[in-house]
Short mmCIF file of C-alpha atoms in Angstrom, two decimals:
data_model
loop_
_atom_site.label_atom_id
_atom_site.label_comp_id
_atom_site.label_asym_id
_atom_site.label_seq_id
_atom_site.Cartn_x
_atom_site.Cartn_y
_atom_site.Cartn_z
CA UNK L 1 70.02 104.56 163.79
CA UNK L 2 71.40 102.78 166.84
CA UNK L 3 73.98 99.95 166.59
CA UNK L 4 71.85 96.89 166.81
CA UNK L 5 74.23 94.20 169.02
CA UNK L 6 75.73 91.77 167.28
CA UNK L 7 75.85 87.79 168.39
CA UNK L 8 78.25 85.45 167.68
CA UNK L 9 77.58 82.35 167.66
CA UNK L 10 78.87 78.82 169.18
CA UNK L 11 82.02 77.10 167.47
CA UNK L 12 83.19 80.29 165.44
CA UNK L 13 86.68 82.11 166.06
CA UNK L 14 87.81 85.74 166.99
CA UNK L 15 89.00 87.30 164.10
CA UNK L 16 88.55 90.84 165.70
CA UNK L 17 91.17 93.09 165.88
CA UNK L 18 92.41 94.36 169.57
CA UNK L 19 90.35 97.11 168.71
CA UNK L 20 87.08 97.03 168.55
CA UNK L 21 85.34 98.79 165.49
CA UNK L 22 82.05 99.90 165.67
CA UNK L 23 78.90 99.18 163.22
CA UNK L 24 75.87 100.30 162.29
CA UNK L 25 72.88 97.69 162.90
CA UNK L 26 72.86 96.72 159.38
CA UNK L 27 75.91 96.25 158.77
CA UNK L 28 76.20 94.29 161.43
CA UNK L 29 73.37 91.91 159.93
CA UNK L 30 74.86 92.14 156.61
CA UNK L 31 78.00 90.94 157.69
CA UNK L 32 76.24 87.88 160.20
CA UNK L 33 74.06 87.19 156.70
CA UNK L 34 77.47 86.76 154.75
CA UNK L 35 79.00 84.58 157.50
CA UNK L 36 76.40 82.23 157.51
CA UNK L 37 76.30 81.87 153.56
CA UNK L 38 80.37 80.91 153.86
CA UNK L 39 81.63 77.12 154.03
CA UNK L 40 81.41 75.35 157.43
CA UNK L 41 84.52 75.90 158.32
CA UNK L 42 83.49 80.18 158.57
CA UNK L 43 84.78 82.44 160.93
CA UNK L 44 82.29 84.99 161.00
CA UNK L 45 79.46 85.69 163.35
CA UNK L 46 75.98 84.72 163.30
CA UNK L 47 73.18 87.32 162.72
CA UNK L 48 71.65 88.11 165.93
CA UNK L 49 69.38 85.67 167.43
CA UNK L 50 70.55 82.82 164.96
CA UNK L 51 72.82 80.27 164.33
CA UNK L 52 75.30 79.86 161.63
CA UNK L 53 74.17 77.02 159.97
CA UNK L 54 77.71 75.83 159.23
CA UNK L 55 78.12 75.29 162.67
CA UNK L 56 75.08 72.97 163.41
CA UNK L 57 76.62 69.16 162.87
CA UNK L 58 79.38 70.47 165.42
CA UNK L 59 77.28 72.10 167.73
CA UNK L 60 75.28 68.31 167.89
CA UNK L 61 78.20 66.80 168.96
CA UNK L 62 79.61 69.42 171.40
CA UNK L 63 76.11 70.00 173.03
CA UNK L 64 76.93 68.30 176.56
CA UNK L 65 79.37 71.35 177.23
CA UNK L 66 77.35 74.46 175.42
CA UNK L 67 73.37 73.60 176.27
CA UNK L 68 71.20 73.40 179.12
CA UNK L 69 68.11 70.88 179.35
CA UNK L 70 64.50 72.30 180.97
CA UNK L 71 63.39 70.00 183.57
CA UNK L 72 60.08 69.59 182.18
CA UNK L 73 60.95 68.08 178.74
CA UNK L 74 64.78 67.57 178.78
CA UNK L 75 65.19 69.86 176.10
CA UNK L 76 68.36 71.59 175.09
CA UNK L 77 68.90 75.54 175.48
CA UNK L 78 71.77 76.30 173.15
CA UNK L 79 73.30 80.24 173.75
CA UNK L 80 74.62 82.95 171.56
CA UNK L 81 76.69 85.58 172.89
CA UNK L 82 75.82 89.15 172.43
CA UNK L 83 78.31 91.68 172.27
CA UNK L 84 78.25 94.12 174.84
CA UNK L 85 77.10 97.69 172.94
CA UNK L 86 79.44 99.32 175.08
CA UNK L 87 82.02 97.02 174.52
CA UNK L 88 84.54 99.71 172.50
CA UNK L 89 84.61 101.46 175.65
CA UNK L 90 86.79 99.15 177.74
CA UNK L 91 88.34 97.05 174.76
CA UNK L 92 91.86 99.10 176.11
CA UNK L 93 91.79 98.40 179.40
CA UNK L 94 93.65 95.23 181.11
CA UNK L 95 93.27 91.84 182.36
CA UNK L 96 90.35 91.67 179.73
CA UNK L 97 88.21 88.41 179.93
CA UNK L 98 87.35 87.66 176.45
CA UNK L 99 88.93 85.32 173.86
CA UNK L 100 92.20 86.42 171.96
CA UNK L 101 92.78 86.62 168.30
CA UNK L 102 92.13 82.96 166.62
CA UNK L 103 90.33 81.57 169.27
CA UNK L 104 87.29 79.82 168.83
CA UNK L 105 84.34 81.18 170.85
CA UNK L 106 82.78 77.47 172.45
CA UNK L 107 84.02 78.55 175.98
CA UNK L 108 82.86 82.11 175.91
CA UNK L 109 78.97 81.20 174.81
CA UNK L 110 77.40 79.94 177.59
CA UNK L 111 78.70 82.67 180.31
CA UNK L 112 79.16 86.44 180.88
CA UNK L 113 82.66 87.92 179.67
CA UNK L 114 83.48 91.13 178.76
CA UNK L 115 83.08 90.15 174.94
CA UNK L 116 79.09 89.47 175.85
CA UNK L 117 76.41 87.87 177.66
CA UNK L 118 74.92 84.35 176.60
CA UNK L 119 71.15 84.79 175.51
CA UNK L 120 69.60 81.71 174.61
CA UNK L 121 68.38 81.04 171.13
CA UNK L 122 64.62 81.98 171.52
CA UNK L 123 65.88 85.02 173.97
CA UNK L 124 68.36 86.45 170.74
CA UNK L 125 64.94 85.84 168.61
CA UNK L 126 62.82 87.53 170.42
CA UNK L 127 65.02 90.73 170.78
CA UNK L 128 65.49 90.36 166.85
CA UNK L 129 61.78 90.43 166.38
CA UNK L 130 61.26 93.49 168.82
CA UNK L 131 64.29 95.34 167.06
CA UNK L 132 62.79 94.33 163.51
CA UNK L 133 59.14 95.60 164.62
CA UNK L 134 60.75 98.76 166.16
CA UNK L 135 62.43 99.55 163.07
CA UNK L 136 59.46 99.12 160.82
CA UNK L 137 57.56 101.61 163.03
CA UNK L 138 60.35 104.00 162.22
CA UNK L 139 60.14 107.42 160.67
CA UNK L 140 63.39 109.01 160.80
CA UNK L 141 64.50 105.57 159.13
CA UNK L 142 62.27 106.71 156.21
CA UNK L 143 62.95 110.43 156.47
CA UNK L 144 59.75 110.83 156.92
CA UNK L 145 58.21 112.90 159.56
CA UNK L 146 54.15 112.12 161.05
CA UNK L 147 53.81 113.70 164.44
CA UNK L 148 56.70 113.77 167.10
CA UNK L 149 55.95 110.78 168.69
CA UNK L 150 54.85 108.38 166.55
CA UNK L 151 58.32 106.35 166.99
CA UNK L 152 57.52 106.19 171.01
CA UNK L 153 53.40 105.13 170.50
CA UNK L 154 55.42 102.50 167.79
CA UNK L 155 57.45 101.11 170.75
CA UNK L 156 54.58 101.08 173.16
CA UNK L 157 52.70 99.10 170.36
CA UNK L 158 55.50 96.19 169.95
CA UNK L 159 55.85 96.35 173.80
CA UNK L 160 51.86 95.28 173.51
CA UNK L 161 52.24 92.84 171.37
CA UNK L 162 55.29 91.17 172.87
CA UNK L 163 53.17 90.62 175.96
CA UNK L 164 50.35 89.27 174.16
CA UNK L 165 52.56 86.48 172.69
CA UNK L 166 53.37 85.68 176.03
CA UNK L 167 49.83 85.80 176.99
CA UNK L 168 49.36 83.47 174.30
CA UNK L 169 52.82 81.30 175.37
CA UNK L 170 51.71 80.97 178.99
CA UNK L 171 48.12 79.33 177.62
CA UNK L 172 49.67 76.37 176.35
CA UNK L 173 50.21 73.64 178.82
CA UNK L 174 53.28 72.43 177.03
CA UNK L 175 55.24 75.48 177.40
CA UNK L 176 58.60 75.44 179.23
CA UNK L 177 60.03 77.80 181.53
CA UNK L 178 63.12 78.66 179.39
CA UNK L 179 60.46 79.35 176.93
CA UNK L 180 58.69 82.12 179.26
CA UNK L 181 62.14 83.28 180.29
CA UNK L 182 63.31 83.89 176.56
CA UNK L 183 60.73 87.06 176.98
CA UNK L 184 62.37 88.41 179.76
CA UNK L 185 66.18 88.04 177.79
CA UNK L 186 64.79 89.57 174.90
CA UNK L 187 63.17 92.65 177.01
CA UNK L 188 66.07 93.18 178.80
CA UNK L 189 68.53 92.72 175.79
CA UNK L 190 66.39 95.47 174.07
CA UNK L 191 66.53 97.84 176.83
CA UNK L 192 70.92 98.55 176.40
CA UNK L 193 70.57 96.97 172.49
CA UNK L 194 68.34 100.14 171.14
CA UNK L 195 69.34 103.17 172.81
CA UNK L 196 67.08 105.34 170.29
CA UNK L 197 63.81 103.02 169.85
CA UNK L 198 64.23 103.22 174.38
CA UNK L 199 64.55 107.10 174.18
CA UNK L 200 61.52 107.24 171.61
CA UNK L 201 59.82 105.23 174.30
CA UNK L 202 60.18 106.72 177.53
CA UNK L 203 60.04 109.91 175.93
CA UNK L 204 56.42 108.85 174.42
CA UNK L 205 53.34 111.71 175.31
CA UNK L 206 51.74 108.74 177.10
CA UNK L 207 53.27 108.87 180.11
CA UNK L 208 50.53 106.73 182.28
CA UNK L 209 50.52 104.29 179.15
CA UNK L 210 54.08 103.97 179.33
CA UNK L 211 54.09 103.27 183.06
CA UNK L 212 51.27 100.78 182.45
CA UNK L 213 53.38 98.63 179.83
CA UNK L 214 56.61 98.50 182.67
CA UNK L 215 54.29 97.71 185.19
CA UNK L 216 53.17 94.68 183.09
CA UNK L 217 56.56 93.73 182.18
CA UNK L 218 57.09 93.54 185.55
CA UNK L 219 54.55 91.12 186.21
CA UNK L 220 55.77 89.47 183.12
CA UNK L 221 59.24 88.92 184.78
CA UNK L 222 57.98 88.23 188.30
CA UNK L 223 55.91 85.52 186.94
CA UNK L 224 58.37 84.00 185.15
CA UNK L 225 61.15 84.21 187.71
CA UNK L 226 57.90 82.37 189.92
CA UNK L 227 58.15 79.51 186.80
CA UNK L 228 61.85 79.32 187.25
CA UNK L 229 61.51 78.76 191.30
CA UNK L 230 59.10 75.95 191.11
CA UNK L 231 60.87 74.08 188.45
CA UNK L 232 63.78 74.27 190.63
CA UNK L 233 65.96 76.39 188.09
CA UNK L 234 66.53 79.13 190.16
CA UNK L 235 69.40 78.97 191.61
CA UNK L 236 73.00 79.50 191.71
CA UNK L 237 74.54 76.93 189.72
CA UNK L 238 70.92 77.29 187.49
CA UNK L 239 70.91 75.39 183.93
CA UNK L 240 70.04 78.53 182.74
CA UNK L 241 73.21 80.83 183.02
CA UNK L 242 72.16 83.98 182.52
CA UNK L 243 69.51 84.75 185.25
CA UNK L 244 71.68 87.21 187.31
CA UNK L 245 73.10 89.13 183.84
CA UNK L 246 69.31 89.45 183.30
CA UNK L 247 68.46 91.23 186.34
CA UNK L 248 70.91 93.00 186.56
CA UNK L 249 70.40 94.44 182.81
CA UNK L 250 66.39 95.15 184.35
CA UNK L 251 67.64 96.74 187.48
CA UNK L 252 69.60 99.30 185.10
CA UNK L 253 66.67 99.82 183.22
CA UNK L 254 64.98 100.68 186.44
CA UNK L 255 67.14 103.03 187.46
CA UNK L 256 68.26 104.49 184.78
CA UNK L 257 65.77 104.81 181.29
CA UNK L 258 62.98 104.27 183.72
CA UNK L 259 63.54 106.20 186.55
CA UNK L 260 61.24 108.47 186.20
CA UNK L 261 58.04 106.07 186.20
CA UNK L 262 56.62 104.57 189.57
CA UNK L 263 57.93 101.30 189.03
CA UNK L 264 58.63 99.47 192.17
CA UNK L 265 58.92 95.34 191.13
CA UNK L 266 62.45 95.94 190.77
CA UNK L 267 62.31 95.06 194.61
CA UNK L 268 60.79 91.71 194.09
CA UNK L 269 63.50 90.87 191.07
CA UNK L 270 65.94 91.61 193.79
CA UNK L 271 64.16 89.45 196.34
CA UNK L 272 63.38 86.25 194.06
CA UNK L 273 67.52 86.17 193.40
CA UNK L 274 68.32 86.72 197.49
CA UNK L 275 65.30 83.67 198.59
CA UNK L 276 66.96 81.45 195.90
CA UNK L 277 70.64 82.17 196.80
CA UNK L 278 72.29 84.22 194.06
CA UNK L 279 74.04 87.39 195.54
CA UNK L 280 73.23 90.06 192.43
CA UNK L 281 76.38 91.94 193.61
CA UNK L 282 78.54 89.35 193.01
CA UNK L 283 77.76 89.55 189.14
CA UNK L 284 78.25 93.35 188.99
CA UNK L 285 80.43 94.42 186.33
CA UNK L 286 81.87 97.58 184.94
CA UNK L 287 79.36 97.29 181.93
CA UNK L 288 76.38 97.24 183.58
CA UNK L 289 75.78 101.05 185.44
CA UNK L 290 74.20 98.77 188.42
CA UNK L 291 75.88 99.77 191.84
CA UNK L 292 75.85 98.05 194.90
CA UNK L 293 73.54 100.60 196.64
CA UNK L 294 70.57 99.65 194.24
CA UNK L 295 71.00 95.64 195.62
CA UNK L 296 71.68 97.08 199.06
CA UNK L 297 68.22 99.18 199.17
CA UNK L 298 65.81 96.41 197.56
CA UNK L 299 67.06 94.15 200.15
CA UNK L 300 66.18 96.70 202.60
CA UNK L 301 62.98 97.43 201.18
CA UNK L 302 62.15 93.88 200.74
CA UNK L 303 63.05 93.00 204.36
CA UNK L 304 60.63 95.43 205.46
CA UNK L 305 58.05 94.08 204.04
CA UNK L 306 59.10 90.73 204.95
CA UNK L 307 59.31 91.32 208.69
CA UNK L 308 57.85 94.66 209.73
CA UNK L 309 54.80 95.50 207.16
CA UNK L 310 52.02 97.64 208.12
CA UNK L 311 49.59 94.96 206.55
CA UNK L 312 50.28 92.11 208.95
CA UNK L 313 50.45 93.74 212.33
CA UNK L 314 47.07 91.90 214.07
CA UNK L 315 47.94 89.72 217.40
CA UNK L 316 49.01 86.84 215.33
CA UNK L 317 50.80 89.14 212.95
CA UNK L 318 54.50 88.58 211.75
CA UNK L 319 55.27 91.51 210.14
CA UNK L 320 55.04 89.58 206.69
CA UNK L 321 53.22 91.37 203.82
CA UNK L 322 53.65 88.51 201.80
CA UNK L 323 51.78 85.88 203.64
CA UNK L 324 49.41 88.57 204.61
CA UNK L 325 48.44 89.36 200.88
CA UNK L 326 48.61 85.45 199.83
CA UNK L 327 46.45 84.41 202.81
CA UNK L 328 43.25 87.07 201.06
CA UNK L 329 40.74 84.39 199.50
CA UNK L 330 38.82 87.64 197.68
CA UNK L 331 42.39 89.27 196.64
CA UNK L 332 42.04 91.35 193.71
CA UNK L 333 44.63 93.60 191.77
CA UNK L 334 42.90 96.88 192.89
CA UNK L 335 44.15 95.66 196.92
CA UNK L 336 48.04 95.68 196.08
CA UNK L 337 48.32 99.26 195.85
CA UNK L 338 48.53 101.65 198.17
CA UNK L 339 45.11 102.93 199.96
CA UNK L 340 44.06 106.50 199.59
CA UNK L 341 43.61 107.40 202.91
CA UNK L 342 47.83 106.56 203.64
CA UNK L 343 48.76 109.02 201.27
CA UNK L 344 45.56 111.14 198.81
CA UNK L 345 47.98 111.52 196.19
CA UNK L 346 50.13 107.94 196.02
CA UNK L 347 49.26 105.78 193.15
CA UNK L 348 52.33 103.67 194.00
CA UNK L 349 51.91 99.80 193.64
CA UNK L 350 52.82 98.08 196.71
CA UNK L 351 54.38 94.54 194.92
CA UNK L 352 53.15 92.31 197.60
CA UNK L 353 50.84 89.89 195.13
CA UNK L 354 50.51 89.86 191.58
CA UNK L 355 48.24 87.65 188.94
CA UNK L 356 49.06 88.00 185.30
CA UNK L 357 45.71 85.87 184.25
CA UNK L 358 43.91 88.40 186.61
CA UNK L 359 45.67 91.50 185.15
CA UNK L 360 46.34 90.93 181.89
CA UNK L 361 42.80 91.28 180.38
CA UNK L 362 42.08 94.57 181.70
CA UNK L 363 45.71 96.17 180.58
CA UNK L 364 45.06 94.45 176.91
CA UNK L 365 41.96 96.53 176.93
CA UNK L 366 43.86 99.80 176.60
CA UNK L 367 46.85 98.42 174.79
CA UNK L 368 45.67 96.12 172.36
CA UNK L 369 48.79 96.20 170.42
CA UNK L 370 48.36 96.00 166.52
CA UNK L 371 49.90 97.25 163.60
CA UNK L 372 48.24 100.81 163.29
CA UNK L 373 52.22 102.39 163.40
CA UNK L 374 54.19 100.09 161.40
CA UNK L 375 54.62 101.70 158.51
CA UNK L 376 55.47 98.84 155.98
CA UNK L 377 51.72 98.66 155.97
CA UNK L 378 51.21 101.82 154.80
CA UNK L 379 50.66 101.92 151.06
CA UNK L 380 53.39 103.73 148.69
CA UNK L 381 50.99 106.72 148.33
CA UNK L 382 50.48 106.88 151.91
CA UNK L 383 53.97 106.75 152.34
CA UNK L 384 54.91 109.60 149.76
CA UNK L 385 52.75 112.23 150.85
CA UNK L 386 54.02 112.25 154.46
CA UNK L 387 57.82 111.92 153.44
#
C-alpha cells in the first residue's frame, strides 16, 4: 500500500524531527486518531481531512486569520495542510520554508510551504472518502487475487461516483462555490496522494472508459473554475488560497499519469488562471514536476484559439473560437470535437464549449458508478473462495 498523506491540522505544533520519517497510510491515521483522542492542549496531527477536536474553541477565536468566507453565504472555509508525499525528498536541502521544531502550525495552514498545501476541510474529506472507497475496492490489500484489473475498474467506479455527488451537489440551489471546488481539491489531492490506486487506474483494460472519466473531470473542473469567475473568487489575492496549487497538481496529472489519454482541457485550466490574472509559473515549485514549458504551450495553444481559430474566419470573423462556439443557439456536445473530414482518424476534443447538465447524462449511462467492486460487500464466503 501507498502512503496515504497526512494533514495536520490548524493550532497544533511541529514536533517532527529534521528528518522526515516516512509512514504507511495507516499508520498515519492511527497516529492522527490518537492525536485527536489527547487533551486540548495535543501536539499531534489531525487525521486527514479532519480536525482535531481539541483544537476547535481556539480555532473559533483565531478564525479572522485562518478562514475564508464564500461570497454567497459568508461562510467560513477553514484549511488543513497536507503534507507533501514527496516531502522526505527535499527535507535536507536549504533555506526550507516550513515551520521549525516547536512551532505551532497557524501560519503554515492557509498557504503552500514546503511542509504542504492548504486543502480546505470538505476538499481533505473528499480525498479521504475517495482514498477510503479505493481501498475497499482493493485486492492486494486482502491478498486476494480476482482478475488483473479489478483494482483499476474499482478506481474508475469511485471516479463515477465522485462525479455523481457532484451531479447531485450542483442540483441544489444553495450550494456554494467552495463547495463545488472541494471536488476539484480532493481529485487533484488524490492524483500525487495514491500513487498505486492512480497506477491501477490508468493502467485499467478500459482505456476509452478511462479517457471518458478525465474528460468528465475536466468538465468537472472547468465548470467549477466558471463558478469561481462569476462569484468573483478567481483571482489573485482569491479567498480561496489554493487555486493555483490546484492546477498546477492537475497540470501534472496531465502530463504525467495521464499523458497517454487525449485529454486536452488542461489548456482551458491554463487559460481560466491567465483571463483572471494569476501567472501559474509563478507558483511552480520543486515538488510539483510542472515546468514552465507546459504553462508556456497552453498559453500558446489557447491564444490560437483566441485570435486565429479556423472556426471564426467569416468576413466578420475575429479569429475567436470561443465566441464563435458560444454564439451557436443549436450547440450540442457532438460540435466541440474535431470534424472527420479535418483529420478521418482524430477523435480529439476541441475545448472550445462545454455543458456538464448537457453531458453528464449520457457519460452516467456508461459509468453508472455503484458498488459492484467494493469488496466489503462481498460476503465472507465470497470472500474466502477467491483469497
Amino acid at each position: 500500500m501507498p502512503p496515504k498523506r497526512k494533514a495536520s491540522s490548524e493550532n497544533t505544533h511541529n514536533t517532527r524531527s529534521t528528518k522526515a520519517a516516512k509512514k504507511t497510510g495507516k499508520e498515519s491515521l492511527s497516529a492522527a486518531k490518537e492525536s485527536s483522542s489527547k487533551s486540548s492542549n495535543s501536539t499531534k496531527p489531525a487525521k486527514k481531512g479532519t480536525k482535531d477536536t481539541s483544537t476547535k474553541e481556539k480555532d473559533k477565536n483565531n478564525a479572522s486569520s485562518k478562514t475564508s468566507k464564500d461570497k454567497d453565504k459568508s461562510s467560513k472555509v477553514s484549511y488543513i495542510c497536507l503534507e507533501w508525499p514527496n516531502l522526505a525528498e527535499f527535507i535536507d536541502y536549504e533555506d526550507q520554508d516550513m515551520p521549525g521544531v516547536g512551532e505551532k502550525f497557524d501560519k503554515w495552514v492557509d498557504r503552500v510551504s514546503d511542509l504542504g498545501i492548504p486543502v480546505t476541510e470538505d476538499g481533505g474529506a473528499i480525498l479521504e472518502k475517495l482514498s477510503d472507497e479505493a481501498e475497499k475496492r482493493d485486492q492486494d490489500a486482502r491478498d486476494m487475487y480476482l482478475y488483473e484489473d479489478w483494482n483499476g475498474w474499482g478506481v474508475s467506479e469511485i471516479m463515477s461516483n465522485s462525479l455523481k455527488d457532484l451531479d447531485r451537489d450542483l442540483s441544489k440551489k444553495s450550494v456554494t462555490p467552495c463547495e463545488l471546488w472541494a471536488y476539484v481539491e480532493g481529485f487533484a489531492c488524490f492524483t500525487i496522494a495514491e500513487d498505486f490506486y492512480m497506477t491501477c487506474w490508468m493502467g485499467n483494460e478500459n482505456g476509452p472508459g478511462v479517457e471518458a472519466e478525465i474528460n468528465m473531470i475536466g468538465i468537472m473542473v472547468l465548470t467549477t473554475l466558471q463558478k469561481l469567475s462569476d462569484h468573483g473568487l478567481l483571482k489573485p489575492d482569491s479567498e480561496i488560497k489554493n487555486i493555483p496549487i490546484m492546477c498546477l497538481l492537475l497540470l501534472e496529472f496531465l502530463h504525467g499519469s495521464a499523458q497517454d489519454f487525449v485529454c486536452g482541457w488542461g489548456c482551458e485550466v491554463v487559460r481560466f488562471c491567465d483571463e483572471a490574472g494569476i501567472d501559474l509559473s509563478k507558483h511552480l515549485r520543486k515538488q510539483v514536476s510542472v515546468k514552465a514549458d507546459y504553462i508556456d504551450e497552453a498559453l500558446a495553444t489557447y491564444s490560437e484559439k483566441k485570435e486565429a481559430s479556423d472556426y471564426d474566419q467569416g468576413d466578420d470573423g475575429e479569429g475567436n473560437g470561443y465566441k464563435a462556439f458560444a454564439r451557436k443557439k443549436d450547440w450540442k456536445p457532438q460540435d466541440d470535437w474535431r470534424p472527420a473530414r479535418a483529420a478521418p482518424y482524430d477523435d480529439e476534443r476541441l475545448w472550445y464549449r462545454w455543458d456538464w447538465k448537457m453531458e453528464y447524462p449520457p457519460f452516467k449511462k456508461n459509468h453508472p458508478g455503484g458498488n459492484h467492486y467494493d469488496l466489503t460487500k462481498k460476503g465472507k464466503a465470497w470472500r474466502k473462495v477467491r483469497s
